[in-house]
mmCIF file of C-alpha atoms in Angstrom:
data_model
loop_
_atom_site.group_PDB
_atom_site.id
_atom_site.type_symbol
_atom_site.label_atom_id
_atom_site.label_comp_id
_atom_site.label_asym_id
_atom_site.label_seq_id
_atom_site.Cartn_x
_atom_site.Cartn_y
_atom_site.Cartn_z
ATOM 1 C CA MET Y 1 -63.565 -111.192 100.834
ATOM 2 C CA PHE Y 2 -64.172 -111.902 97.049
ATOM 3 C CA LYS Y 3 -62.777 -115.404 96.093
ATOM 4 C CA PRO Y 4 -59.061 -115.567 94.571
ATOM 5 C CA LYS Y 5 -61.808 -117.251 91.449
ATOM 6 C CA VAL Y 6 -63.458 -114.018 91.344
ATOM 7 C CA LEU Y 7 -61.549 -111.668 91.982
ATOM 8 C CA ILE Y 8 -59.265 -113.348 89.165
ATOM 9 C CA SER Y 9 -63.320 -112.870 86.590
ATOM 10 C CA LEU Y 10 -64.279 -110.087 87.773
ATOM 11 C CA LEU Y 11 -60.231 -108.507 86.865
ATOM 12 C CA LEU Y 12 -60.647 -109.854 83.741
ATOM 13 C CA ILE Y 13 -63.678 -108.622 82.796
ATOM 14 C CA ALA Y 14 -62.215 -105.486 84.015
ATOM 15 C CA ALA Y 15 -59.425 -105.588 82.056
ATOM 16 C CA ALA Y 16 -61.668 -106.697 79.284
ATOM 17 C CA THR Y 17 -63.385 -103.615 79.105
ATOM 18 C CA VAL Y 18 -60.950 -101.290 78.862
ATOM 19 C CA GLY Y 19 -59.274 -102.492 75.394
ATOM 20 C CA PHE Y 20 -62.528 -102.146 74.053
ATOM 21 C CA SER Y 21 -63.378 -98.943 74.952
ATOM 22 C CA ASN Y 22 -59.501 -98.553 74.091
ATOM 23 C CA ALA Y 23 -60.590 -99.888 70.592
ATOM 24 C CA ALA Y 24 -64.376 -98.308 70.688
ATOM 25 C CA TRP Y 25 -62.223 -94.925 71.342
ATOM 26 C CA ILE Y 26 -59.362 -95.671 68.445
ATOM 27 C CA THR Y 27 -62.201 -96.092 66.056
ATOM 28 C CA LEU Y 28 -64.224 -93.198 66.962
ATOM 29 C CA LYS Y 29 -61.666 -90.929 66.528
ATOM 30 C CA ALA Y 30 -60.195 -91.981 62.943
ATOM 31 C CA GLU Y 31 -64.266 -91.663 61.511
ATOM 32 C CA LEU Y 32 -64.484 -88.226 63.255
ATOM 33 C CA ALA Y 33 -60.862 -87.484 61.374
ATOM 34 C CA GLN Y 34 -62.624 -88.261 58.483
ATOM 35 C CA VAL Y 35 -65.014 -86.275 58.652
ATOM 36 C CA LEU Y 36 -62.915 -83.268 59.575
ATOM 37 C CA ILE Y 37 -60.483 -84.189 56.875
ATOM 38 C CA LYS Y 38 -63.670 -84.322 53.442
ATOM 39 C CA LYS Y 39 -65.057 -81.002 55.884
ATOM 40 C CA ALA Y 40 -61.193 -79.355 54.925
ATOM 41 C CA TRP Y 41 -60.857 -80.584 51.335
ATOM 42 C CA SER Y 42 -63.998 -78.970 50.636
ATOM 43 C CA GLU Y 43 -62.591 -75.170 51.134
ATOM 44 C CA THR Y 44 -59.483 -76.154 50.367
ATOM 45 C CA LEU Y 45 -61.851 -76.623 46.798
ATOM 46 C CA GLN Y 46 -62.936 -73.417 47.484
ATOM 47 C CA SER Y 47 -60.645 -71.010 48.342
ATOM 48 C CA GLY Y 48 -57.514 -73.322 47.415
ATOM 49 C CA ALA Y 49 -55.697 -72.607 50.161
ATOM 50 C CA GLU Y 50 -54.498 -74.957 52.532
ATOM 51 C CA VAL Y 51 -57.024 -76.138 55.271
ATOM 52 C CA LYS Y 52 -55.805 -78.097 57.738
ATOM 53 C CA PRO Y 53 -58.377 -81.234 59.011
ATOM 54 C CA TRP Y 54 -58.282 -79.541 62.873
ATOM 55 C CA GLN Y 55 -56.203 -77.148 64.498
ATOM 56 C CA TRP Y 56 -52.941 -78.651 65.667
ATOM 57 C CA ALA Y 57 -52.683 -80.296 62.390
ATOM 58 C CA ASP Y 58 -49.492 -80.743 60.916
ATOM 59 C CA THR Y 59 -50.900 -82.478 57.592
ATOM 60 C CA TRP Y 60 -53.366 -81.554 55.243
ATOM 61 C CA PRO Y 61 -55.820 -82.274 51.955
ATOM 62 C CA VAL Y 62 -53.797 -81.873 48.944
ATOM 63 C CA GLY Y 63 -56.013 -84.339 47.066
ATOM 64 C CA ARG Y 64 -58.718 -86.956 46.540
ATOM 65 C CA ILE Y 65 -58.349 -90.262 44.587
ATOM 66 C CA MET Y 66 -60.606 -92.551 43.418
ATOM 67 C CA HIS Y 67 -60.878 -96.315 42.461
ATOM 68 C CA PRO Y 68 -65.348 -96.860 41.074
ATOM 69 C CA ASP Y 69 -64.299 -101.183 40.782
ATOM 70 C CA SER Y 70 -63.386 -100.901 44.498
ATOM 71 C CA ASN Y 71 -65.626 -98.646 45.590
ATOM 72 C CA THR Y 72 -62.575 -96.300 47.478
ATOM 73 C CA ASP Y 73 -62.542 -92.783 47.515
ATOM 74 C CA LEU Y 74 -59.682 -91.575 49.426
ATOM 75 C CA TYR Y 75 -58.363 -87.874 50.214
ATOM 76 C CA ILE Y 76 -54.183 -87.173 50.543
ATOM 77 C CA LEU Y 77 -52.601 -85.954 52.984
ATOM 78 C CA GLU Y 78 -49.299 -83.796 51.906
ATOM 79 C CA GLY Y 79 -46.328 -86.187 53.276
ATOM 80 C CA ALA Y 80 -46.219 -89.545 53.637
ATOM 81 C CA GLN Y 81 -44.578 -89.597 57.487
ATOM 82 C CA GLY Y 82 -46.423 -91.873 59.815
ATOM 83 C CA ASN Y 83 -49.135 -89.079 61.018
ATOM 84 C CA ALA Y 84 -50.114 -88.257 58.438
ATOM 85 C CA LEU Y 85 -50.559 -92.619 57.150
ATOM 86 C CA ALA Y 86 -52.933 -92.473 60.390
ATOM 87 C CA PHE Y 87 -55.128 -90.611 59.368
ATOM 88 C CA GLY Y 88 -55.043 -91.751 54.992
ATOM 89 C CA PRO Y 89 -53.080 -91.529 52.706
ATOM 90 C CA GLY Y 90 -49.727 -89.749 51.333
ATOM 91 C CA ARG Y 91 -48.228 -87.117 49.308
ATOM 92 C CA HIS Y 92 -44.226 -87.905 49.406
ATOM 93 C CA ILE Y 93 -43.012 -84.510 49.698
ATOM 94 C CA ASN Y 94 -40.293 -84.871 47.298
ATOM 95 C CA ALA Y 95 -42.515 -85.896 44.497
ATOM 96 C CA GLY Y 96 -44.298 -83.579 41.671
ATOM 97 C CA GLU Y 97 -47.416 -82.015 42.326
ATOM 98 C CA LEU Y 98 -50.528 -84.100 42.029
ATOM 99 C CA GLY Y 99 -51.630 -83.926 38.757
ATOM 100 C CA SER Y 100 -48.790 -82.858 36.438
ATOM 101 C CA GLU Y 101 -45.873 -84.014 37.552
ATOM 102 C CA THR Y 102 -45.007 -87.076 38.586
ATOM 103 C CA SER Y 103 -46.693 -88.331 41.895
ATOM 104 C CA VAL Y 104 -45.709 -90.718 44.591
ATOM 105 C CA ILE Y 105 -48.457 -91.481 46.866
ATOM 106 C CA GLY Y 106 -48.064 -94.105 50.171
ATOM 107 C CA GLY Y 107 -50.183 -95.733 52.408
ATOM 108 C CA HIS Y 108 -50.349 -97.934 54.173
ATOM 109 C CA LYS Y 109 -51.669 -101.301 53.327
ATOM 110 C CA ASP Y 110 -54.236 -102.775 55.881
ATOM 111 C CA THR Y 111 -56.833 -99.457 56.411
ATOM 112 C CA HIS Y 112 -56.415 -97.158 53.446
ATOM 113 C CA PHE Y 113 -54.475 -99.003 50.335
ATOM 114 C CA ALA Y 114 -55.698 -102.273 51.281
ATOM 115 C CA PHE Y 115 -57.749 -102.323 47.848
ATOM 116 C CA LEU Y 116 -54.297 -101.958 45.852
ATOM 117 C CA LYS Y 117 -54.361 -105.944 47.007
ATOM 118 C CA LYS Y 118 -57.746 -106.309 44.290
ATOM 119 C CA VAL Y 119 -56.264 -103.801 41.564
ATOM 120 C CA ASN Y 120 -55.972 -104.641 38.130
ATOM 121 C CA ILE Y 121 -53.774 -103.372 34.941
ATOM 122 C CA GLY Y 122 -56.500 -101.107 33.045
ATOM 123 C CA ASP Y 123 -59.168 -100.036 36.034
ATOM 124 C CA ALA Y 124 -59.556 -96.496 36.078
ATOM 125 C CA LEU Y 125 -58.799 -93.866 38.484
ATOM 126 C CA GLN Y 126 -59.382 -90.506 39.077
ATOM 127 C CA LEU Y 127 -57.221 -88.113 40.638
ATOM 128 C CA GLN Y 128 -58.685 -84.557 42.056
ATOM 129 C CA THR Y 129 -56.373 -81.802 42.537
ATOM 130 C CA ARG Y 130 -56.955 -78.265 44.158
ATOM 131 C CA ASP Y 131 -58.580 -76.519 41.914
ATOM 132 C CA GLY Y 132 -61.337 -78.978 41.599
ATOM 133 C CA VAL Y 133 -60.556 -81.268 38.442
ATOM 134 C CA TRP Y 134 -60.249 -84.802 38.529
ATOM 135 C CA HIS Y 135 -57.670 -86.290 36.048
ATOM 136 C CA PRO Y 136 -58.163 -89.161 34.397
ATOM 137 C CA TYR Y 137 -55.168 -92.017 34.703
ATOM 138 C CA ARG Y 138 -54.802 -96.750 34.633
ATOM 139 C CA ILE Y 139 -53.067 -97.917 36.118
ATOM 140 C CA SER Y 140 -50.029 -99.671 33.928
ATOM 141 C CA ALA Y 141 -48.309 -102.041 35.575
ATOM 142 C CA LYS Y 142 -47.787 -103.559 39.546
ATOM 143 C CA ARG Y 143 -44.726 -104.365 41.013
ATOM 144 C CA VAL Y 144 -43.387 -105.585 43.561
ATOM 145 C CA VAL Y 145 -39.786 -104.561 45.247
ATOM 146 C CA ASP Y 146 -37.472 -104.909 48.112
ATOM 147 C CA THR Y 147 -36.604 -101.901 48.905
ATOM 148 C CA HIS Y 148 -32.476 -103.460 50.242
ATOM 149 C CA LYS Y 149 -32.089 -104.412 46.480
ATOM 150 C CA GLN Y 150 -33.627 -102.099 44.322
ATOM 151 C CA ALA Y 151 -35.216 -98.243 44.158
ATOM 152 C CA LEU Y 152 -39.134 -98.056 43.441
ATOM 153 C CA ASN Y 153 -38.448 -97.180 39.507
ATOM 154 C CA VAL Y 154 -40.208 -94.368 39.941
ATOM 155 C CA GLN Y 155 -40.274 -92.091 36.589
ATOM 156 C CA LEU Y 156 -39.171 -88.163 36.722
ATOM 157 C CA ASN Y 157 -40.198 -86.287 34.198
ATOM 158 C CA GLN Y 158 -43.202 -88.179 33.192
ATOM 159 C CA LYS Y 159 -47.212 -87.005 34.391
ATOM 160 C CA ARG Y 160 -46.917 -90.313 36.246
ATOM 161 C CA LEU Y 161 -48.998 -91.331 39.486
ATOM 162 C CA TYR Y 162 -47.406 -93.787 42.452
ATOM 163 C CA LEU Y 163 -49.374 -95.549 44.415
ATOM 164 C CA VAL Y 164 -47.303 -97.466 47.692
ATOM 165 C CA THR Y 165 -47.592 -99.196 50.240
ATOM 166 C CA CYS Y 166 -45.776 -102.633 52.297
ATOM 167 C CA TYR Y 167 -46.037 -105.790 50.562
ATOM 168 C CA PRO Y 168 -47.574 -108.971 51.425
ATOM 169 C CA PHE Y 169 -50.952 -108.352 52.033
ATOM 170 C CA HIS Y 170 -51.973 -110.043 55.756
ATOM 171 C CA THR Y 171 -48.602 -109.759 57.763
ATOM 172 C CA ILE Y 172 -47.272 -108.295 60.665
ATOM 173 C CA ALA Y 173 -43.236 -107.796 59.722
ATOM 174 C CA GLN Y 174 -41.532 -104.572 61.742
ATOM 175 C CA ASP Y 175 -38.558 -104.573 59.200
ATOM 176 C CA ASN Y 176 -40.611 -105.740 55.821
ATOM 177 C CA HIS Y 177 -38.903 -103.520 53.232
ATOM 178 C CA LEU Y 178 -41.397 -105.419 50.445
ATOM 179 C CA ARG Y 179 -43.317 -102.426 49.012
ATOM 180 C CA LEU Y 180 -45.719 -102.851 45.558
ATOM 181 C CA VAL Y 181 -45.828 -99.972 43.609
ATOM 182 C CA VAL Y 182 -49.317 -99.189 41.551
ATOM 183 C CA GLU Y 183 -47.884 -97.229 38.061
ATOM 184 C CA LEU Y 184 -50.827 -95.543 37.080
ATOM 185 C CA LYS Y 185 -50.953 -92.961 33.208
ATOM 186 C CA PRO Y 186 -52.908 -90.464 32.034
ATOM 187 C CA SER Y 187 -55.655 -91.648 30.449
#
C-alpha cells in the first residue's frame, strides 16, 4: 500500500505528464497545419483553385504576407473566424479582394500577428495573391481603436491593406475591445 505522500507525488507526476503531452500534441498539430497550409498554397498558385489544407478544413489559403524586417512569412486564410485564426491570419470575407481593393486581415496578437508589436511606419511588407504576383506595401499608419467607442475606420474604395489584432500585447482579457490597426498603402 502506498503512503499518502507517495500517492500524491505519483498523481502529480501523472497529471504533469498528461499536461505536457497535451501541450506537445497541440504544438505538433500547429506545426503540421503550417506544412499542410504551405502545400495547399503551392497547389493554389499552380492551379488557381481554392485548395483546402486538409479535407475537413473550412478555410483555405488566399494569400501570403512577408515582413522582411521581422523575418515574418505568413499564409493568409479565408475567413477571420476563430477556427481559421487558430492556424493563421484570416481575410475578413466582407473586405475586398487581396491586392486589388481594400482588404482587412485579422490575426491573434500572441501568435501570428505578434510581429505587429514591433512594426514601424515606413516598413515594407509584401503581399502575394493567388495569381502569384507580389504586391509591395508600406506601413502608413498605426493606431489603437476602442471598438466600443468607434469603428476601425477602414478606407473603402482605395487600395489599402489593414492588419488588425487585439491590443495591448502580452495581456489576457476576455472582454478586450481594443484593436491595433496597421494601415498599409501600395508602394
